[in-house]
CSV table of C-alpha atoms in Angstrom, one decimal:
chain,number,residue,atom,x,y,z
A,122,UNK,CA,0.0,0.0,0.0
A,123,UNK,CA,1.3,3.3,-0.7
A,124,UNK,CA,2.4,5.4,1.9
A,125,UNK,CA,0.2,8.4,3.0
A,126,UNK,CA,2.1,11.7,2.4
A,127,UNK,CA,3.3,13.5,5.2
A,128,UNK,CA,3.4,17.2,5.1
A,129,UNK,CA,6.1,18.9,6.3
A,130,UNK,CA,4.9,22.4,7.9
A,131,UNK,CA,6.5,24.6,10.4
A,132,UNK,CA,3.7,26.2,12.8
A,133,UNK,CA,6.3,28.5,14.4
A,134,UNK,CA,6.7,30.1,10.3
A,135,UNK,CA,2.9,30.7,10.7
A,136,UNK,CA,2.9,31.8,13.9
A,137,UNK,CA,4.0,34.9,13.4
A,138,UNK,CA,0.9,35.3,10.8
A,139,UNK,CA,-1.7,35.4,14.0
A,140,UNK,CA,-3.3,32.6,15.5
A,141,UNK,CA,-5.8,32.1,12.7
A,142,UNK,CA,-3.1,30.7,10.3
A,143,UNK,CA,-2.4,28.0,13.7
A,144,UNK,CA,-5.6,26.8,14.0
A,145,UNK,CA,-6.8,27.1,9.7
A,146,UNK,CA,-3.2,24.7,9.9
A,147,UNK,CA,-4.5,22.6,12.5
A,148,UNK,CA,-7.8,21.8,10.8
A,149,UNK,CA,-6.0,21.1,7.5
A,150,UNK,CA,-3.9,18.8,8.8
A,151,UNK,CA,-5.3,17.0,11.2
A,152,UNK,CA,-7.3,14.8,9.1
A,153,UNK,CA,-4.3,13.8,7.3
A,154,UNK,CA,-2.8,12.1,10.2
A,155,UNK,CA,-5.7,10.3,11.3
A,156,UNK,CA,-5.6,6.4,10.5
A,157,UNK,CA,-7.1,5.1,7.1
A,158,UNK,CA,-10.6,4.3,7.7
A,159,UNK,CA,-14.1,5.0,6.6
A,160,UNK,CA,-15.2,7.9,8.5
A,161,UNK,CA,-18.8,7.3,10.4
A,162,UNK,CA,-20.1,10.7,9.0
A,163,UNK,CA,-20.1,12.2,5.5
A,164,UNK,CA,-19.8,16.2,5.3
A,165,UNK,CA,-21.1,18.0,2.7
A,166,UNK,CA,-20.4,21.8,1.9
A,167,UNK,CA,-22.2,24.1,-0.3
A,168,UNK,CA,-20.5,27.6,-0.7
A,169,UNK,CA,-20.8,30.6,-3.0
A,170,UNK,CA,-17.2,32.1,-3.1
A,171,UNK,CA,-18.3,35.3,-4.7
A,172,UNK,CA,-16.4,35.9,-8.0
A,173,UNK,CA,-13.3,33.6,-7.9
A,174,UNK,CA,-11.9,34.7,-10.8
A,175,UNK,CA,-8.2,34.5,-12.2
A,176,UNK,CA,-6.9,37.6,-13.5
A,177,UNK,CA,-6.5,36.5,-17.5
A,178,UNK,CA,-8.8,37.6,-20.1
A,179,UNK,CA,-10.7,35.2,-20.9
A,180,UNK,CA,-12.0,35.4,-24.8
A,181,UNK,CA,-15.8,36.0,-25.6
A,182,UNK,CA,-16.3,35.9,-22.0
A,183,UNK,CA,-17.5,39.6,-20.0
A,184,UNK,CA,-14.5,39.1,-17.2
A,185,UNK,CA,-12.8,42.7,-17.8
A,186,UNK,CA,-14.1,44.0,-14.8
A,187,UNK,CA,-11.8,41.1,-12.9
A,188,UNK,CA,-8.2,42.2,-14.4
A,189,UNK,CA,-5.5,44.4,-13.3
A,190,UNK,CA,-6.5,47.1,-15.2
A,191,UNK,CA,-10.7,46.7,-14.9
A,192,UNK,CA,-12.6,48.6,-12.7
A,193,UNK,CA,-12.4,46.1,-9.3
A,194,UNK,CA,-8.4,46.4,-9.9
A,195,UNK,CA,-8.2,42.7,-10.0
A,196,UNK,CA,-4.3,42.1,-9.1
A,197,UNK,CA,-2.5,38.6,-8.7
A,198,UNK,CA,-2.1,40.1,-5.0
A,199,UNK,CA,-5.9,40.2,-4.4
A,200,UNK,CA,-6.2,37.1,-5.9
A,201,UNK,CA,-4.2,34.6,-4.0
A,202,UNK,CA,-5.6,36.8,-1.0
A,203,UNK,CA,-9.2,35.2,-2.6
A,204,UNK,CA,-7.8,32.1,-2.7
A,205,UNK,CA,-6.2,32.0,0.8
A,206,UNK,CA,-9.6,33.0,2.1
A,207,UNK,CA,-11.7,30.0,0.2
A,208,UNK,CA,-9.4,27.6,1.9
A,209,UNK,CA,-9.4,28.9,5.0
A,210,UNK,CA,-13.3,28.7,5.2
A,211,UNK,CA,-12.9,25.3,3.6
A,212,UNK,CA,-10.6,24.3,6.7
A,213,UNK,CA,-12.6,26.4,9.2
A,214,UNK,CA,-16.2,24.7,8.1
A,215,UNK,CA,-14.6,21.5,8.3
A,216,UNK,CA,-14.3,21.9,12.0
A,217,UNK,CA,-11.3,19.5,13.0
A,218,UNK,CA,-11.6,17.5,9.4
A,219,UNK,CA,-11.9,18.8,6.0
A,220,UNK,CA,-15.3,18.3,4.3
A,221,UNK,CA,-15.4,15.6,1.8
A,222,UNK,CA,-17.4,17.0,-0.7
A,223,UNK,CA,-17.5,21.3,-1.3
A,224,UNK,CA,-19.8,22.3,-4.0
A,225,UNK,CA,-18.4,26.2,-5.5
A,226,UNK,CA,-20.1,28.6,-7.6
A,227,UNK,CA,-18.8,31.7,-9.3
A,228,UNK,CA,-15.5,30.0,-10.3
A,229,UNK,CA,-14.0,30.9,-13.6
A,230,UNK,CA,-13.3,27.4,-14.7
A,231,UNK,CA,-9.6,25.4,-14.7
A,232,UNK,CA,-7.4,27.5,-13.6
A,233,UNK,CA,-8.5,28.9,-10.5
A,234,UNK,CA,-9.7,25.2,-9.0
A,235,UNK,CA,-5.9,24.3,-10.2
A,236,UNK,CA,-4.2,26.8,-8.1
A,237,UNK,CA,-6.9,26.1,-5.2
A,238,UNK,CA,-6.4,22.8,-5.0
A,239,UNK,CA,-3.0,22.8,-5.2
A,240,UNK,CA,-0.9,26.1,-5.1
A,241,UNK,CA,-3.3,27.8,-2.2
A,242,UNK,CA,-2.9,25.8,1.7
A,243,UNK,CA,-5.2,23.1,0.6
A,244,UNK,CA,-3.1,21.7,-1.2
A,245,UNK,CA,-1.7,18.7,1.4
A,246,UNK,CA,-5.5,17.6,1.2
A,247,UNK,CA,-5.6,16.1,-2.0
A,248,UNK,CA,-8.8,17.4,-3.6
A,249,UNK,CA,-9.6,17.0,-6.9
A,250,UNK,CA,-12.2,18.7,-8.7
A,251,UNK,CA,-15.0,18.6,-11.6
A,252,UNK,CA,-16.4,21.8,-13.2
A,253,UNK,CA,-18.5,22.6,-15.7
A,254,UNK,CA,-17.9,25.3,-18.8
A,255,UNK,CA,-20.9,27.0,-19.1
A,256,UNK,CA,-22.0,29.6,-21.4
A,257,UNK,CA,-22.7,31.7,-18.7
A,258,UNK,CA,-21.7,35.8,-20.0
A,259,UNK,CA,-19.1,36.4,-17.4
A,260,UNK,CA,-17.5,33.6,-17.6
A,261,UNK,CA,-18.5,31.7,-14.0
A,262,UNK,CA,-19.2,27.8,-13.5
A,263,UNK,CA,-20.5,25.2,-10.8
A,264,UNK,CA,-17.6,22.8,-9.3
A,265,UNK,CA,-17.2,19.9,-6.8
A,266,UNK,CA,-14.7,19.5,-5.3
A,267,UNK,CA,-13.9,15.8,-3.6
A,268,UNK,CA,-11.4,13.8,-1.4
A,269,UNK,CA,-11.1,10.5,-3.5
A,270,UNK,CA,-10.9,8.2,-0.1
A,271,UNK,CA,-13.9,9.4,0.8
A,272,UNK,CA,-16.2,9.6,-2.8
A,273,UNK,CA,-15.3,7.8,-5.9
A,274,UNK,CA,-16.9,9.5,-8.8
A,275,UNK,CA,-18.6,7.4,-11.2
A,276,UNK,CA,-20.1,9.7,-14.6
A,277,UNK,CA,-20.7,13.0,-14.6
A,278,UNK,CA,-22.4,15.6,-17.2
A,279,UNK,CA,-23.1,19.0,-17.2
A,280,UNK,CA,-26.5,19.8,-18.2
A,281,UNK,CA,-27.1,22.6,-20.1
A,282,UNK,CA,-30.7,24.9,-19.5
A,283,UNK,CA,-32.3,26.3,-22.9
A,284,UNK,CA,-34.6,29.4,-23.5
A,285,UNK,CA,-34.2,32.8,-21.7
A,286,UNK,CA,-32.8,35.8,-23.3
A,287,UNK,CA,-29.1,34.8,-22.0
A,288,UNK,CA,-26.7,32.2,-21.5
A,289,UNK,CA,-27.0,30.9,-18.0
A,290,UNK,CA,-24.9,28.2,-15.7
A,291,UNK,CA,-25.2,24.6,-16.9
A,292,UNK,CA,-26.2,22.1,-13.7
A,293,UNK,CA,-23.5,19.7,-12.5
A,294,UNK,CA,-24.1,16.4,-12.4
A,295,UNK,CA,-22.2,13.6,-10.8
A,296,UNK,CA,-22.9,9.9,-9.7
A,297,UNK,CA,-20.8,8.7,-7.3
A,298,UNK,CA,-19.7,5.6,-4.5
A,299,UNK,CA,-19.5,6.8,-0.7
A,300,UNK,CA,-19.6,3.3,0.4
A,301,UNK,CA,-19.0,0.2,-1.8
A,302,UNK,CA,-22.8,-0.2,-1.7
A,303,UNK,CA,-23.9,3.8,-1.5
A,304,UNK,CA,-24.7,5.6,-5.0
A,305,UNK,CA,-25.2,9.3,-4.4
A,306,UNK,CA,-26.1,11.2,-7.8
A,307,UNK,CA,-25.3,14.9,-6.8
A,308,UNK,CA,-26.8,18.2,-8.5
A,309,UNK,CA,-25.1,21.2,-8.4
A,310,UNK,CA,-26.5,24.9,-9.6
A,311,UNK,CA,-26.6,28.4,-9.7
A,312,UNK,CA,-29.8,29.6,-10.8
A,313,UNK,CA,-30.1,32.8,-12.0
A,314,UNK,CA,-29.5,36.0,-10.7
A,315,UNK,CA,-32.1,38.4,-9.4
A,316,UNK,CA,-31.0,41.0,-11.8
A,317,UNK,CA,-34.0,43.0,-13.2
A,318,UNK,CA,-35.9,42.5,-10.4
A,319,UNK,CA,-37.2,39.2,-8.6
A,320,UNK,CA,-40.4,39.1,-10.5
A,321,UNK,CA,-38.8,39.9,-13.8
A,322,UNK,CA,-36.0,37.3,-13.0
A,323,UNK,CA,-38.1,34.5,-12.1
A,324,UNK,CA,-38.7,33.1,-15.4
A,325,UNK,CA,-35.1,32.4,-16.1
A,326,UNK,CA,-35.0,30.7,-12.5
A,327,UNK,CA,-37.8,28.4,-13.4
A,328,UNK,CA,-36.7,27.4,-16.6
A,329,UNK,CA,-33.5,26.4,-14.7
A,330,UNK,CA,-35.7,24.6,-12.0
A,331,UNK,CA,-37.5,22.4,-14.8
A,332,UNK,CA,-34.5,21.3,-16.5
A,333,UNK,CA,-32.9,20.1,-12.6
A,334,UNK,CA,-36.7,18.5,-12.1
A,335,UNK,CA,-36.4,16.8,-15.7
A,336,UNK,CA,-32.9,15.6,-14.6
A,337,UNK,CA,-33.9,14.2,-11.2
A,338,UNK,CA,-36.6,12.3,-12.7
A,339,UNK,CA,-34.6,10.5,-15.1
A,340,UNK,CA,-32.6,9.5,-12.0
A,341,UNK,CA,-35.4,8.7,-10.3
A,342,UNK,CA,-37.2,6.6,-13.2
A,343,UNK,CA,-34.4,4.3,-13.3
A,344,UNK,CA,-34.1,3.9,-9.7
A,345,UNK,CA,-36.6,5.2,-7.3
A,346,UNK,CA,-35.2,4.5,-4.2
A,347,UNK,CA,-32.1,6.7,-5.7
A,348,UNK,CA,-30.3,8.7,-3.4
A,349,UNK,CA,-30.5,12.6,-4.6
A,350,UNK,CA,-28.5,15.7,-3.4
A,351,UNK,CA,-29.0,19.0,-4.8
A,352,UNK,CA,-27.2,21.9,-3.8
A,353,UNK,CA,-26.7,25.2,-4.9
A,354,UNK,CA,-27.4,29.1,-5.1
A,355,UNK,CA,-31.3,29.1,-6.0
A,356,UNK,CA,-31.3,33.2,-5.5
A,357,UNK,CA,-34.8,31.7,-4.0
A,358,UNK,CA,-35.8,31.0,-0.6
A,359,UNK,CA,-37.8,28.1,-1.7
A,360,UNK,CA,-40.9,28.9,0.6
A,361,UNK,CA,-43.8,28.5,-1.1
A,362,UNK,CA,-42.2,29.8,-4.5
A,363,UNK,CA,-43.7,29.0,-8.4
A,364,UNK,CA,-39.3,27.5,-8.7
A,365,UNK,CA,-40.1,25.4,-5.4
A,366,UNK,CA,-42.9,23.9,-6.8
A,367,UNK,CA,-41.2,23.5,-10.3
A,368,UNK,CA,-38.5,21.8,-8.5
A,369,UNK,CA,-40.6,19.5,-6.5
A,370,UNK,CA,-39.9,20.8,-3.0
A,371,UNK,CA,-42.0,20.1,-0.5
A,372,UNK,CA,-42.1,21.9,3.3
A,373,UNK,CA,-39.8,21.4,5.5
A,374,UNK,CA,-42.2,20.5,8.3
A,375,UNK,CA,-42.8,17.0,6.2
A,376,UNK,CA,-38.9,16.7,6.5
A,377,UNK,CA,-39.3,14.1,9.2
A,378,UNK,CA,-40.8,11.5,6.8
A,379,UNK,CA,-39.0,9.5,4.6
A,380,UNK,CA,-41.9,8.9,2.6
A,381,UNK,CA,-42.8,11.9,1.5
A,382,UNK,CA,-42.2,12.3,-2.1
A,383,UNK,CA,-40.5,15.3,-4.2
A,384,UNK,CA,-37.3,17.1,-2.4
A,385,UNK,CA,-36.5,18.7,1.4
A,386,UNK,CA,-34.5,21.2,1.7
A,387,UNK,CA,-32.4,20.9,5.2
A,388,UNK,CA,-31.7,24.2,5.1
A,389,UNK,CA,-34.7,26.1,4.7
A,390,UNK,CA,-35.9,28.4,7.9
A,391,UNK,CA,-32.4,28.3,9.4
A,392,UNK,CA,-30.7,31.2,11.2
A,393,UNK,CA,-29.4,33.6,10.7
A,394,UNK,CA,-29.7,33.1,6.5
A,395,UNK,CA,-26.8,32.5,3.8
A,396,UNK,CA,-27.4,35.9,2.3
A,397,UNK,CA,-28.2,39.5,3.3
A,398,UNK,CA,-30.0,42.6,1.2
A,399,UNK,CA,-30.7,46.0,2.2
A,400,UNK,CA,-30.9,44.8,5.8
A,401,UNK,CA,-32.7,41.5,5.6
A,402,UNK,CA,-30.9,37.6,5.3
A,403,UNK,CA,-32.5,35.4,3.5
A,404,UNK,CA,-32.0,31.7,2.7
A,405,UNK,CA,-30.7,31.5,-0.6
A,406,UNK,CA,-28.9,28.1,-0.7
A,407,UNK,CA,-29.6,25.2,-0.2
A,408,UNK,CA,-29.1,21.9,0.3
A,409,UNK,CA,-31.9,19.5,-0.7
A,410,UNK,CA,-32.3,15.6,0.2
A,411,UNK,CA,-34.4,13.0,-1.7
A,412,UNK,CA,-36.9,11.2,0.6
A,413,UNK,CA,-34.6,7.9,0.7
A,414,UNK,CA,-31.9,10.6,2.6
A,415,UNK,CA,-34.4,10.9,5.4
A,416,UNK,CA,-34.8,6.7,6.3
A,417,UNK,CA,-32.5,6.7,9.7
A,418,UNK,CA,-32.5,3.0,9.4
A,419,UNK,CA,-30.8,3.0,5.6
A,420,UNK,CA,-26.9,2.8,5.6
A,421,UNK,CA,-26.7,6.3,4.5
A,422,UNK,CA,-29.4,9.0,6.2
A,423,UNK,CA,-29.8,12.7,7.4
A,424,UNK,CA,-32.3,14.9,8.8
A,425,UNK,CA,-32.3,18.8,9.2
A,426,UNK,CA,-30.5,18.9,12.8
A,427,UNK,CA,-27.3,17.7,11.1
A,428,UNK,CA,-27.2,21.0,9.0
A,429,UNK,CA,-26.5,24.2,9.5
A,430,UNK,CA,-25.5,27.1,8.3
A,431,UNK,CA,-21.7,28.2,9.1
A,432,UNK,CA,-22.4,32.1,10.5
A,433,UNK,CA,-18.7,31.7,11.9
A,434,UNK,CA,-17.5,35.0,13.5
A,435,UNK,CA,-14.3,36.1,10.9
A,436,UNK,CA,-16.9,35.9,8.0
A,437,UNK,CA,-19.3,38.6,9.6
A,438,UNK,CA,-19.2,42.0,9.4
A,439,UNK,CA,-21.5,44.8,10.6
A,440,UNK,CA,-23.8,46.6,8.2
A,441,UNK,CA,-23.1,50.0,9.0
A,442,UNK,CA,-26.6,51.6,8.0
A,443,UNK,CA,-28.8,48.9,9.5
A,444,UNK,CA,-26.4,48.0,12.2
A,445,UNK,CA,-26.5,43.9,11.9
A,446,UNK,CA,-24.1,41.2,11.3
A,447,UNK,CA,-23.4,41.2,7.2
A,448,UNK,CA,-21.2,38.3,5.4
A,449,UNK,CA,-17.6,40.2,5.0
A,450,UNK,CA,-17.7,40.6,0.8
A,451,UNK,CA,-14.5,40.9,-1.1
A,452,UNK,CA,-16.2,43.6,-2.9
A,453,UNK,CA,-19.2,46.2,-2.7
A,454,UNK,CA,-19.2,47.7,-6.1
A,455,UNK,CA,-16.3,48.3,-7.3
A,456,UNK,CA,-14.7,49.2,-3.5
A,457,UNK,CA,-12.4,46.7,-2.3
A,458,UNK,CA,-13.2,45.2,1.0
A,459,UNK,CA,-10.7,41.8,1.4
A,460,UNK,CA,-13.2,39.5,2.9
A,461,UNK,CA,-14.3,36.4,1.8
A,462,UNK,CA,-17.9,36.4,0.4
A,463,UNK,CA,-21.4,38.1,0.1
A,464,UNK,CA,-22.9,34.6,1.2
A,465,UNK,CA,-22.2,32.2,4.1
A,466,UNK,CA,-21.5,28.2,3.4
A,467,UNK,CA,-23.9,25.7,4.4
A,468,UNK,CA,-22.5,22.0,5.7
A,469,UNK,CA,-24.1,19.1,6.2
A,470,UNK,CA,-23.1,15.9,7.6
A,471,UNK,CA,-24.6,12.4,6.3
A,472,UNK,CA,-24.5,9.3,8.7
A,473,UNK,CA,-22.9,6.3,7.3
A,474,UNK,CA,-24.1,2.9,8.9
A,475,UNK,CA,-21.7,-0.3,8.9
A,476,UNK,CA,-23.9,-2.7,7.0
């Protein structure tokens, strides 16, 4: 068997970077020295990094805004700033391990999931990744990223959603082994934006909703007892909303049954939101479970008290005019602000039965 690589990392050289760079170290490593064997838990992160791009042109894509000369001033400094501050979230939300599987949005494709996984301090984990290139205008994509111990992908697809009066995100699809005997097929999205105004908007959002509800039932036709994860940036709270019902969701207060048909989301109602507008958070993202999910006799179950959202305290700020916690955005505008997103991550944590 091959040995496990050993990192070899000076605290004391951190040190001197504040306490935050011991313990993000901590977390990053300490999973790396724990024994080979299957973990009793699955985590599951969801997180929308806010604008990860790289700072290349890319051709036919709207990404000037995002270079050294554009209007945000988008330098290789800020940059590996941004990608410092995905992985130390990644580390942080792990709490003590790293999550196994981290769904992204608003990553510009190849290059800046390369240098994540393995130029930024993530590295020593060994993630590798699967993204989609979309046609989205600005150039952004949906990835997963993955420890291979831990989830073996089997197929994947993106799948692309038609009409609308622009190009939107295509939906990631992957099918994958947790345990020899454990299939989960995994949706990733980012519907579209609010831009125009919710109401003008949410035509564009339900056309994306159909296409992941045509998706899941093809899953689902060949295999109803399938287990189904969909996770992603809805830019909907999902409460009794026309893309809910498009998507199949049901209430969360039928969460507790596994035989309730359609989709739960696990997140739905939590505090204090993944997003916040003029004053307000909202739940935005979620993290939605087929009804096979919710069996806690099956070998591979959750329910809503294993999810939560991660408000941890170095990704707040306070909102100066309506004086409440914010998310700590890299940018408002065009004004530089060095934090790490406008949204918070979501985790979730899968129990994993010996058989």
């Amino acid at each position: 068997m091959k040995e496990p690589y050993k990192p070899n990392f000076s605290l004391l050289s951190l040190a001197g970077r504040g306490w935050g760079w011991v313990f993000f170290l901590f977390c990053l490593l300490l999973p790396l020295s724990l024994p080979a064997q299957v973990p009793d838990t699955l985590r599951v992160m969801w997180y929308n990094v806010e604008n990860l791009f790289d700072c290349n042109d890319e051709p036919g894509k709207d990404d000037e805004e995002f270079l050294p000369e554009g209007t945000h001033q988008w330098t290789p400094y800020r940059y590996w700033q941004k990608q410092r501050a995905v992985a130390r979230v990644i580390a942080a939300v792990g709490d003590q391990r790293l999550p196994d599987l981290v769904g992204l949005c608003e990553v510009e494709g190849d290059t800046v999931l390369t240098d994540l996984t393995r130029r930024s301090p993530l590295r020593t984990a060994g993630y590798r990744y699967i993204v989609t290139r979309s046609p989205d205008e600005r150039g952004i994509d949906v990835a997963l990223l993955y420890l291979p111990g831990r989830f073996r992908p089997l197929s994947h697809q993106s799948i692309p959603v038609r009409g609308g009066d622009r190009p939107t995100r295509d939906i990631l699809y992957v099918k994958g082994l947790v345990t020899p005997s454990d299939t989960l097929n995994l949706f990733l999205c980012h519907l579209p934006s609010r831009r125009g105004g919710e109401r003008q908007s949410r035509p564009f959002r339900l056309l994306a909703a159909q296409a992941l509800r045509h998706a899941i039932d093809s899953v689902h036709q060949a295999n109803p007892q399938a287990n189904v994860v969909v996770m992603g940036d809805f830019n909907d709270n999902l409460t009794d909303t026309r893309v809910a019902q498009a998507m199949g969701v049901v209430p969360s207060s039928l969460a507790s049954s596994h035989l309730t048909p359609g989709l739960v989301s696990l997140i739905a109602g939590k505090q204090p939101g993944t997003y916040a507008y003029q004053g307000r958070w909202e739940v935005i993202d979620h993290l939605l479970v087929s009804p096979s999910l919710l069996n806690p006799t099956a070998s591979l179950s959750t329910r809503p008290s294993l999810a939560r959202i991660a408000a941890l305290p170095f990704l707040l700020t306070t909102d100066t005019k309506f004086g409440i916690p914010i998310p700590h955005r890299t940018y408002q505008g065009p004004r530089y602000l060095g934090g790490f997103s406008d949204h918070l991550p979501i985790v979730v944590d899968f129990v994993k039965r010996c058989e």
